[in-house]
Amino acid sequence: MSSPVKLPYFDALLNLLDQGHPALEQAFGRHVHWGYWPEPELADGSPEDFALAAERLTERVYTAAGVHGGQRILDAGCGFGGTVASLNGRFRNIDLSGLNIDRRQLRRAEQRVSAEPGSVLNWIQADACTLPFANRSFDTVLAVECIFHFPSRKRFFEEAYRVLKPGGRLALSDFVPTRLLRPAMSFASRWPASAGFYGRCKFHNTLRDYRRLAEETGFIVRHEQDITSNTLPTYDFVRKLAKDMNVKTVSAIIETLFAEWASRLGLLRYLVLAFEKPG
Ligand SMILES: C[S@@+](CC[C@H](N)C(=O)[O-])C[C@H]1O[C@@H](n2cnc3c(N)ncnc32)[C@H](O)[C@@H]1O
């Protein structure tokens, strides 16, 4: 079984996790995204430290959405279900749907996360741009570090707007270029051959594009936060982990180095954003 979209990093991850690597399991067995360190200089490079940082990043996204118990929440592009697991552990009487295009990831999520008493979990295989849900059926829609894979940000925003109840929020994290970097990223995102280890990634949407997209789709911008500097310890950790695991894929090394240096130079920012459907 493979994913309907080409995501070589998930093929590699699933394969290595199946072989049983404790450090990889700890770092990427639950969340598959960068970490958040309130004090980046204190990052110690251990898998335990990275796992805590990854959990914090998820919490920042759902906190921006103002999640609370009793809500119905959709996590689009849910990976191995880390965000759903975090919400399930933290809030009571919650109805959670994890949606992913890749059935293999959903199977892993289903095997590892079970609903707390009084809460409900659902795992759905679908494209985030064609949501199989009724209008006005969710309080919150989340998309943690995955919107750049979706076929269209606009289509996803329209779908999130449709399934949200009035007053509901969409919160996400994304790599957002400055205007200086945008032309290069725009070119790369249209060039199919640019899809490497991380698959097709469209990192061309600037903050101004997000504000425009919100306006076009009917959302109000509620939260904009640049956490780039808090994510930077991720790169040393990923490099060391790849070395320990003997991952030598050239595109993985180049793409990760590019993201690191574009981020260190302030050209690519890691943002947490939240949008509200007017009540
Ligand atoms: C970097 S991972 C993030 C996973 C998860 N949100 C997390 O934070 O752990 C990107 C995710 O987007 C999913 N994805 C890619 N294209 C998708 C699509 N069109 N619809 C739904 N999910 C998609 C991938 O399968 C993968 O799980």
Coordinates of C-alpha atoms and ligand atoms in Angstrom, one line a residue:
M1 CA 0.0 0.0 0.0
S2 CA 1.4 3.4 -0.9
S3 CA 0.2 7.0 -0.5
P4 CA -1.9 8.6 -3.4
V5 CA 0.5 11.5 -3.2
K6 CA 4.3 10.9 -3.4
L7 CA 5.8 11.5 0.0
P8 CA 9.2 9.8 0.1
Y9 CA 9.9 11.0 3.6
F10 CA 6.9 9.1 4.9
D11 CA 7.9 6.0 2.9
A12 CA 11.3 6.2 4.6
L13 CA 9.8 7.0 8.0
L14 CA 7.3 4.2 8.0
N15 CA 9.9 1.7 6.8
L16 CA 12.4 2.7 9.6
L17 CA 9.7 2.8 12.3
D18 CA 8.7 -0.7 11.3
Q19 CA 12.2 -1.8 11.8
G20 CA 12.1 -0.4 15.3
H21 CA 14.4 2.5 16.1
P22 CA 13.7 3.9 19.6
A23 CA 15.2 7.4 18.9
L24 CA 13.2 7.8 15.7
E25 CA 10.1 6.5 17.4
Q26 CA 10.4 9.0 20.1
A27 CA 11.2 12.0 17.8
F28 CA 8.8 11.3 14.9
G29 CA 6.6 8.4 15.9
R30 CA 3.8 10.7 17.2
H31 CA 4.3 14.1 15.5
V32 CA 5.9 14.6 12.2
H33 CA 6.8 18.3 12.3
W34 CA 9.4 20.7 13.6
G35 CA 9.8 21.5 17.3
Y36 CA 9.2 24.6 19.4
W37 CA 11.7 25.7 22.0
P38 CA 10.8 28.7 24.2
E39 CA 14.5 29.0 24.9
P40 CA 16.3 27.6 21.8
E41 CA 19.7 27.8 23.4
L42 CA 18.6 25.2 26.0
A43 CA 17.8 22.5 23.3
D44 CA 19.9 19.5 24.3
G45 CA 19.7 17.5 21.0
S46 CA 18.2 14.5 22.6
P47 CA 15.1 12.6 21.2
E48 CA 13.3 13.3 24.5
D49 CA 13.9 17.0 24.1
F50 CA 12.8 17.0 20.5
A51 CA 9.6 15.0 21.4
L52 CA 8.7 17.7 24.0
A53 CA 9.4 20.5 21.5
A54 CA 7.2 18.8 18.8
E55 CA 4.4 18.5 21.4
R56 CA 4.8 22.2 22.2
L57 CA 4.5 23.2 18.6
T58 CA 1.2 21.3 18.3
E59 CA -0.1 23.0 21.4
R60 CA 0.8 26.4 20.0
V61 CA -1.3 25.7 16.9
Y62 CA -4.4 24.5 18.8
T63 CA -4.0 27.2 21.4
A64 CA -4.1 29.8 18.6
A65 CA -7.5 28.2 17.6
G66 CA -8.8 28.6 21.2
V67 CA -9.7 24.9 21.5
H68 CA -11.6 23.8 24.6
G69 CA -13.4 20.7 25.8
G70 CA -16.8 19.8 24.2
Q71 CA -15.7 20.9 20.7
R72 CA -15.8 19.0 17.5
I73 CA -12.4 19.3 15.9
L74 CA -10.9 18.3 12.5
D75 CA -7.2 17.8 12.2
A76 CA -6.5 17.9 8.4
G77 CA -3.2 16.2 7.3
C78 CA -3.1 14.5 10.7
G79 CA 0.1 12.4 10.1
F80 CA 0.4 9.7 12.8
G81 CA -2.3 11.4 14.8
G82 CA 0.0 13.3 17.2
T83 CA -2.3 16.4 17.4
V84 CA -5.4 14.3 17.8
A85 CA -3.6 12.3 20.6
S86 CA -2.6 15.6 22.3
L87 CA -6.1 17.0 22.2
N88 CA -7.6 13.7 23.3
G89 CA -5.3 13.7 26.4
R90 CA -5.9 17.3 27.3
F91 CA -9.6 18.1 26.8
R92 CA -12.7 16.3 27.9
N93 CA -15.8 15.4 25.9
I94 CA -14.1 16.2 22.6
D95 CA -15.0 14.9 19.2
L96 CA -11.9 14.5 17.1
S97 CA -11.5 13.7 13.4
G98 CA -8.0 13.0 12.0
L99 CA -8.0 13.2 8.2
N100 CA -5.1 12.2 6.0
I101 CA -4.6 11.3 2.3
D102 CA -2.3 8.4 3.3
R103 CA -4.1 5.3 4.7
R104 CA -0.8 3.9 6.1
Q105 CA -0.4 6.8 8.4
L106 CA -4.0 6.6 9.5
R107 CA -3.6 2.9 10.3
R108 CA -0.6 3.7 12.5
A109 CA -2.6 6.5 14.2
E110 CA -5.6 4.2 14.8
Q111 CA -3.3 1.5 16.4
R112 CA -1.8 4.0 18.8
V113 CA -4.5 6.4 19.9
S114 CA -7.8 5.5 21.6
A115 CA -10.5 7.9 22.7
E116 CA -10.6 8.9 26.4
P117 CA -13.9 8.2 28.1
G118 CA -16.6 10.6 26.9
S119 CA -14.6 11.6 23.8
V120 CA -14.9 10.3 20.2
L121 CA -12.1 9.7 17.6
N122 CA -12.6 9.2 13.9
W123 CA -9.9 8.5 11.3
I124 CA -10.8 9.5 7.7
Q125 CA -8.9 8.9 4.5
A126 CA -9.6 11.9 2.2
D127 CA -8.0 14.9 0.5
A128 CA -8.0 18.0 2.7
C129 CA -9.3 20.0 -0.4
T130 CA -12.4 17.8 -0.7
L131 CA -13.7 17.4 2.9
P132 CA -16.3 14.7 3.3
F133 CA -18.2 16.6 6.0
A134 CA -21.5 18.6 6.2
N135 CA -21.5 22.4 6.2
R136 CA -21.1 24.0 9.6
S137 CA -20.2 20.8 11.4
F138 CA -16.9 21.7 13.2
D139 CA -15.9 24.2 15.9
T140 CA -12.2 24.1 14.8
V141 CA -10.1 23.0 11.8
L142 CA -6.4 22.4 12.3
A143 CA -3.6 21.9 9.7
V144 CA -0.2 21.5 11.5
E145 CA 2.7 21.8 9.1
C146 CA 0.9 20.2 6.1
I147 CA -0.9 22.8 4.0
F148 CA 2.1 23.2 1.7
H149 CA 1.4 19.6 0.5
F150 CA -2.3 20.2 -0.3
P151 CA -3.3 20.6 -3.9
S152 CA -4.5 24.2 -3.3
R153 CA -4.4 26.5 -0.2
K154 CA -7.4 28.4 -1.6
R155 CA -9.5 25.2 -2.0
F156 CA -8.6 24.1 1.5
F157 CA -9.5 27.5 3.0
E158 CA -12.9 27.3 1.1
E159 CA -13.5 23.8 2.5
A160 CA -12.5 24.7 6.0
Y161 CA -14.8 27.7 5.9
R162 CA -17.7 25.5 4.6
V163 CA -17.3 22.9 7.4
L164 CA -16.7 25.4 10.2
K165 CA -19.6 26.6 12.3
P166 CA -20.0 30.4 12.5
G167 CA -17.4 31.7 15.0
G168 CA -15.3 28.6 14.4
R169 CA -11.5 28.8 13.8
L170 CA -9.0 27.5 11.4
A171 CA -5.4 27.4 12.8
L172 CA -2.3 26.2 11.0
S173 CA 1.5 26.4 10.9
D174 CA 3.4 26.9 7.7
F175 CA 6.8 27.9 6.2
V176 CA 6.2 31.4 4.8
P177 CA 8.6 33.1 2.5
T178 CA 9.4 36.8 2.6
R179 CA 8.6 38.7 -0.6
L180 CA 12.3 38.5 -1.6
L181 CA 12.2 34.7 -1.6
R182 CA 8.7 34.4 -3.1
P183 CA 9.6 34.3 -6.8
A184 CA 12.1 31.5 -6.3
M185 CA 9.7 29.5 -4.2
S186 CA 6.9 30.1 -6.6
F187 CA 9.0 28.8 -9.5
A188 CA 10.1 25.7 -7.5
S189 CA 6.5 24.9 -6.5
R190 CA 5.4 24.9 -10.2
W191 CA 8.3 22.7 -11.3
P192 CA 7.4 19.0 -10.8
A193 CA 11.0 17.9 -10.8
S194 CA 11.5 20.0 -7.6
A195 CA 9.7 17.3 -5.7
G196 CA 12.4 15.5 -3.7
F197 CA 12.6 13.7 -0.3
Y198 CA 9.8 15.8 1.2
G199 CA 7.5 15.4 -1.9
R200 CA 5.8 18.3 -3.5
C201 CA 6.1 21.3 -1.2
K202 CA 4.6 24.7 -2.1
F203 CA 6.3 27.3 0.1
H204 CA 5.3 30.3 -2.0
N205 CA 2.5 31.8 0.1
T206 CA 3.7 35.1 1.8
L207 CA 2.0 36.5 4.9
R208 CA 0.4 39.1 2.6
D209 CA -1.0 36.2 0.4
Y210 CA -2.4 34.6 3.6
R211 CA -4.2 37.9 4.5
R212 CA -5.6 38.1 1.0
L213 CA -6.7 34.5 1.0
A214 CA -8.5 35.0 4.3
E215 CA -10.3 38.0 2.9
E216 CA -11.3 36.2 -0.3
T217 CA -12.6 33.2 1.5
G218 CA -14.5 35.2 4.2
F219 CA -12.2 34.6 7.2
I220 CA -11.0 37.2 9.7
V221 CA -7.3 37.0 10.7
R222 CA -7.1 36.3 14.5
H223 CA -3.5 35.3 15.1
E224 CA -0.2 35.8 13.4
Q225 CA 3.0 34.6 15.1
D226 CA 6.5 34.2 13.8
I227 CA 8.2 31.4 15.7
T228 CA 11.1 30.8 13.3
S229 CA 13.8 31.3 16.0
N230 CA 12.0 28.9 18.3
T231 CA 12.1 26.1 15.7
L232 CA 15.8 26.4 14.7
P233 CA 17.2 23.6 17.0
T234 CA 15.2 21.2 14.8
Y235 CA 17.9 21.4 12.1
D236 CA 20.8 20.2 14.3
F237 CA 18.6 17.4 15.7
V238 CA 17.4 16.2 12.3
R239 CA 20.9 16.3 10.9
K240 CA 22.2 14.2 13.8
L241 CA 19.3 11.7 13.6
A242 CA 19.8 11.3 9.9
K243 CA 23.5 10.6 10.4
D244 CA 22.7 8.1 13.2
M245 CA 20.2 6.3 11.0
N246 CA 22.5 6.4 8.0
V247 CA 20.0 8.3 5.8
K248 CA 22.1 9.7 3.0
T249 CA 19.4 10.7 0.5
V250 CA 20.8 13.7 -1.4
S251 CA 17.6 15.6 -1.8
A252 CA 16.9 15.2 2.0
I253 CA 20.2 16.8 2.8
I254 CA 19.8 19.6 0.2
E255 CA 16.2 20.4 1.0
T256 CA 16.8 20.4 4.8
L257 CA 19.9 22.6 4.4
F258 CA 18.0 25.0 2.2
A259 CA 15.1 25.3 4.7
E260 CA 17.6 25.8 7.5
W261 CA 19.6 28.6 5.8
A262 CA 16.6 30.4 4.4
S263 CA 15.2 30.4 7.9
R264 CA 18.5 31.5 9.6
L265 CA 18.8 34.3 7.0
G266 CA 15.2 35.4 7.7
L267 CA 14.0 34.6 4.2
L268 CA 11.7 31.8 5.2
R269 CA 9.6 32.1 8.3
Y270 CA 7.8 29.6 10.4
L271 CA 4.4 31.1 11.2
V272 CA 1.4 30.0 13.4
L273 CA -1.8 31.6 12.0
A274 CA -5.4 31.5 13.0
F275 CA -8.5 32.6 11.1
E276 CA -12.1 33.0 12.3
K277 CA -15.3 32.4 10.4
P278 CA -17.5 35.4 11.4
G279 CA -20.3 34.5 13.7
Ligands
LIG1 C1 4.7 17.2 7.7 S1 3.4 16.0 7.8 C2 2.5 16.7 9.2 C3 1.7 15.7 9.8 C4 0.9 16.1 11.1 N1 0.1 17.3 10.8 C5 1.8 16.4 12.2 O1 2.0 17.6 12.5 O2 2.4 15.5 12.8 C6 2.3 16.4 6.4 C7 1.0 15.6 6.3 O3 0.2 16.0 5.3 C8 -0.5 14.9 4.7 N2 -1.1 15.3 3.4 C9 -0.4 15.6 2.3 N3 -1.3 15.9 1.3 C10 -2.5 15.8 1.8 C11 -3.8 16.0 1.3 N4 -4.0 16.4 0.1 N5 -4.9 15.8 2.1 C12 -4.7 15.4 3.4 N6 -3.5 15.2 4.0 C13 -2.4 15.4 3.2 C14 0.6 13.9 4.7 O4 0.2 12.6 4.4 C15 1.3 14.1 6.0 O5 0.6 13.3 7.0

